[in-house]
Short mmCIF file of C-alpha atoms in Angstrom, two decimals:
data_model
loop_
_atom_site.label_atom_id
_atom_site.label_comp_id
_atom_site.label_asym_id
_atom_site.label_seq_id
_atom_site.Cartn_x
_atom_site.Cartn_y
_atom_site.Cartn_z
CA MET G 15 17.79 5.24 -7.05
CA ALA G 16 17.83 2.56 -4.34
CA GLU G 17 14.45 1.02 -3.68
CA THR G 18 12.82 2.09 -0.44
CA THR G 19 11.48 -0.75 1.63
CA ILE G 20 9.37 -0.75 4.75
CA LEU G 21 11.79 -3.12 6.47
CA ASP G 22 14.93 -0.98 6.26
CA ASP G 23 13.32 2.41 6.90
CA PRO G 24 13.27 3.25 10.63
CA GLN G 25 10.68 5.99 10.12
CA VAL G 26 7.97 3.70 8.78
CA PRO G 27 5.20 3.22 11.37
CA PRO G 28 5.21 -0.25 13.00
CA LEU G 29 1.67 -0.85 11.72
CA LEU G 30 3.09 -1.27 8.21
CA VAL G 31 5.96 -3.58 9.05
CA PRO G 32 5.10 -7.26 8.54
CA PRO G 33 5.85 -9.57 11.48
CA GLN G 34 9.20 -11.29 11.20
CA PRO G 35 9.47 -15.08 11.39
CA ARG G 36 10.36 -16.47 14.79
CA SER G 37 12.95 -19.14 15.32
CA GLY G 38 11.47 -22.10 17.13
CA GLY G 39 13.62 -25.03 16.16
CA ARG G 40 11.36 -26.08 13.31
CA THR G 41 12.76 -28.40 10.70
CA GLU G 42 13.23 -27.15 7.17
CA LEU G 43 10.33 -29.32 5.99
CA GLN G 44 8.02 -27.88 8.65
CA GLN G 45 9.01 -24.37 7.67
CA ARG G 46 8.28 -25.09 4.02
CA GLN G 47 4.91 -26.60 4.90
CA LYS G 48 4.04 -23.60 7.04
CA GLN G 49 5.03 -21.21 4.25
CA THR G 50 3.03 -23.19 1.71
CA SER G 51 -0.12 -23.12 3.82
CA ARG G 52 0.33 -19.39 4.41
CA GLU G 53 0.69 -18.73 0.69
CA LYS G 54 -2.42 -20.82 -0.01
CA LEU G 55 -4.38 -18.81 2.54
CA LEU G 56 -3.21 -15.50 1.10
CA ALA G 57 -4.12 -16.56 -2.45
CA ALA G 58 -7.53 -17.69 -1.20
CA ALA G 59 -8.03 -14.43 0.71
CA ARG G 60 -7.19 -12.35 -2.33
CA GLU G 61 -9.64 -14.36 -4.43
CA ALA G 62 -12.38 -14.20 -1.78
CA PHE G 63 -12.01 -10.43 -1.39
CA ALA G 64 -12.03 -9.90 -5.16
CA VAL G 65 -15.12 -12.05 -5.71
CA GLY G 66 -17.23 -11.09 -2.73
CA SER G 67 -15.60 -7.84 -1.50
CA TYR G 68 -13.65 -7.46 1.71
CA ALA G 69 -16.83 -6.87 3.69
CA GLY G 70 -18.62 -9.86 2.19
CA ALA G 71 -15.82 -12.39 2.56
CA ALA G 72 -15.68 -14.43 5.77
CA ILE G 73 -12.85 -16.49 7.22
CA ASP G 74 -14.87 -19.61 6.32
CA ASP G 75 -14.80 -18.50 2.67
CA ILE G 76 -11.02 -18.14 2.80
CA VAL G 77 -10.31 -21.51 4.42
CA LYS G 78 -12.70 -23.27 2.04
CA ARG G 79 -10.93 -21.81 -0.99
CA ALA G 80 -7.54 -22.69 0.51
CA GLY G 81 -8.59 -26.26 1.36
CA VAL G 82 -7.59 -25.95 5.01
CA ASN G 83 -9.42 -25.69 8.32
CA ARG G 84 -9.97 -22.68 10.59
CA SER G 85 -7.28 -23.77 13.03
CA THR G 86 -4.73 -23.58 10.21
CA PHE G 87 -5.92 -20.07 9.40
CA TYR G 88 -5.48 -18.96 13.02
CA ARG G 89 -1.98 -20.40 13.15
CA HIS G 90 -1.05 -17.77 10.59
CA PHE G 91 -3.43 -14.86 11.16
CA ASP G 92 -5.47 -13.70 14.11
CA SER G 93 -8.18 -12.06 11.98
CA LYS G 94 -9.41 -11.36 8.48
CA PHE G 95 -7.80 -7.93 8.77
CA ALA G 96 -4.42 -9.53 9.52
CA ALA G 97 -4.70 -11.69 6.40
CA ALA G 98 -5.67 -8.66 4.32
CA LYS G 99 -2.70 -6.65 5.60
CA ALA G 100 -0.39 -9.53 4.71
CA LEU G 101 -1.51 -9.28 1.09
CA PHE G 102 0.19 -5.89 0.94
CA GLU G 103 3.63 -6.99 2.19
CA GLN G 104 5.10 -6.82 -1.31
CA PHE G 105 2.88 -4.01 -2.61
CA TRP G 106 3.73 -1.28 -0.08
CA PRO G 107 7.52 -1.36 -0.64
CA ARG G 108 6.92 -1.01 -4.38
CA LEU G 109 4.49 1.87 -3.84
CA PHE G 110 6.91 3.66 -1.50
CA ALA G 111 9.76 3.18 -3.95
CA GLN G 112 7.62 4.69 -6.69
CA TYR G 113 6.69 7.73 -4.61
CA GLY G 114 10.35 8.19 -3.72
CA SER G 115 11.50 8.04 -7.34
CA LEU G 116 9.92 11.29 -8.52
CA ALA G 117 13.14 13.28 -8.97
CA PRO G 118 16.63 13.61 -7.49
CA ALA G 119 16.43 14.77 -3.90
CA GLY G 120 16.30 18.53 -3.54
CA SER G 121 15.07 19.37 -7.05
CA LEU G 122 11.57 20.07 -8.29
CA PRO G 123 10.39 17.55 -10.91
CA THR G 124 9.88 18.63 -14.50
CA ASP G 125 6.78 17.73 -16.49
CA GLU G 126 8.80 15.06 -18.30
CA GLU G 127 9.86 13.52 -14.99
CA ILE G 128 6.27 13.60 -13.74
CA ASP G 129 5.14 11.86 -16.93
CA ARG G 130 7.69 9.07 -16.44
CA TRP G 131 6.74 8.89 -12.76
CA ILE G 132 3.11 8.34 -13.77
CA ASP G 133 4.19 5.45 -16.03
CA GLY G 134 5.62 3.70 -12.98
CA PHE G 135 2.32 4.02 -11.13
CA LEU G 136 0.32 2.72 -14.07
CA ALA G 137 2.58 -0.34 -14.28
CA LEU G 138 2.05 -0.90 -10.53
CA TYR G 139 -1.67 -0.16 -10.39
CA HIS G 140 -2.97 -2.10 -13.39
CA PRO G 141 -2.24 -5.63 -12.10
CA ASN G 142 -3.09 -4.65 -8.52
CA ARG G 143 -6.56 -3.16 -8.87
CA PRO G 144 -8.04 -5.72 -6.39
CA LEU G 145 -5.55 -4.63 -3.73
CA LEU G 146 -6.39 -0.97 -4.25
CA ASP G 147 -10.08 -1.75 -3.84
CA ILE G 148 -9.40 -3.79 -0.70
CA SER G 149 -7.38 -0.96 0.85
CA VAL G 150 -10.29 1.46 0.42
CA GLN G 151 -12.70 -0.98 2.06
CA ILE G 152 -10.32 -1.65 4.96
CA GLY G 153 -9.98 2.07 5.60
CA ILE G 154 -13.74 2.32 5.99
CA LEU G 155 -14.67 -0.95 7.68
CA GLU G 156 -11.92 -1.86 10.11
CA PRO G 157 -11.46 -0.10 13.48
CA GLU G 158 -7.72 0.10 12.76
CA GLY G 159 -8.28 0.80 9.09
CA SER G 160 -8.02 4.58 9.23
CA GLN G 161 -4.83 4.36 11.31
CA TRP G 162 -3.39 1.92 8.78
CA GLU G 163 -4.37 4.19 5.88
CA ASN G 164 -2.96 7.25 7.66
CA ALA G 165 0.39 5.53 8.25
CA ILE G 166 0.68 4.79 4.54
CA ARG G 167 -0.11 8.38 3.58
CA GLN G 168 2.34 9.78 6.12
CA GLN G 169 5.09 7.70 4.58
CA ASN G 170 4.23 8.93 1.09
CA ILE G 171 4.18 12.55 2.30
CA ARG G 172 7.63 12.04 3.79
CA LEU G 173 8.95 10.60 0.52
CA LEU G 174 7.48 13.41 -1.58
CA GLY G 175 8.92 15.89 0.91
CA ARG G 176 12.40 15.11 -0.42
CA ASN G 177 11.55 17.09 -3.56
CA ILE G 178 8.42 19.18 -3.02
CA PRO G 179 8.36 22.08 -0.54
CA ALA G 180 4.68 21.74 0.37
CA PHE G 181 5.24 18.17 1.54
CA ARG G 182 8.59 18.96 3.17
CA ALA G 183 7.05 21.79 5.20
CA ALA G 184 4.43 19.41 6.57
CA GLN G 185 7.19 17.24 8.07
CA ALA G 186 8.67 20.00 10.21
CA GLU G 187 8.19 19.56 13.96
CA ASP G 188 6.69 23.05 14.21
CA ALA G 189 4.43 22.67 11.15
CA SER G 190 1.02 24.19 11.76
CA PRO G 191 -2.15 22.11 11.42
CA ASP G 192 -3.01 24.13 8.31
CA VAL G 193 0.25 23.18 6.60
CA ARG G 194 -0.19 19.50 7.48
CA ILE G 195 -3.77 19.45 6.23
CA ARG G 196 -2.83 21.13 2.94
CA ALA G 197 -0.17 18.48 2.33
CA TRP G 198 -2.67 15.77 3.20
CA LEU G 199 -5.28 17.14 0.77
CA LEU G 200 -2.65 17.57 -1.93
CA LEU G 201 -1.58 13.94 -1.57
CA MET G 202 -5.20 12.78 -1.83
CA GLN G 203 -5.54 14.81 -5.05
CA VAL G 204 -2.41 13.14 -6.42
CA GLU G 205 -3.78 9.71 -5.49
CA LEU G 206 -7.07 10.45 -7.24
CA CYS G 207 -5.30 11.69 -10.38
CA LEU G 208 -3.14 8.56 -10.53
CA PHE G 209 -6.15 6.29 -10.01
CA GLN G 210 -8.09 8.06 -12.76
CA LEU G 211 -5.18 7.80 -15.18
CA ALA G 212 -4.84 4.10 -14.45
CA PHE G 213 -8.48 3.09 -14.72
CA ASN G 214 -10.38 5.80 -16.59
CA PRO G 215 -9.33 5.86 -20.25
CA ASP G 216 -11.06 9.22 -20.77
CA THR G 217 -8.71 11.04 -18.39
CA ASP G 218 -6.66 13.74 -20.13
CA ARG G 219 -3.09 12.73 -19.33
CA PRO G 220 -1.28 15.84 -20.66
CA ALA G 221 -3.59 18.07 -18.64
CA THR G 222 -3.11 15.93 -15.56
CA VAL G 223 0.68 16.18 -15.91
CA ARG G 224 0.46 19.97 -16.22
CA VAL G 225 -1.75 20.30 -13.17
CA LEU G 226 0.45 18.00 -11.08
CA GLY G 227 3.48 20.02 -12.13
CA GLU G 228 1.81 23.21 -10.97
#
């Protein structure tokens, strides 16, 4: 199945699409230097958020870890939130691809397919626990955080709607609020199950697969 990306999907909300580089006549060396400083800032931001939490990390912490000054930071990002969102530029396409890989379009997934689908999430979640924690904090702390979080969930509902009637019904233009809310709550239950399977070794996987299948 072709990998879904946020750049080639016209239905993905603009909030999730990373800004595209602008052409400004820069030399190749300047472009490389700019990219290097951006990568240093992103690595420093990820480290600062992991060590001190998203709420506790300040821009000064990020620039100190990156070995640059504040003006360099603001050449790349206009806020801490912008830097945090940039950390997810590679994560979201992989997450969307995983949600979209559940089963061939138009068919309900079997328990075996759900079990393999879970394996893909575990492989994605385990090395990215800091990002998952950051996303939760952003959703709570940032004024735009809930909108950002909602856009991600809407995309996952759309992808699951290819196979699962409850999610597909929520995408209809005439879907009632009740139908949309049920799909929303169902997705949140799926998210919680996947998180528990990834990070709680006591979670009963066979039971989780059965419940998800139902």
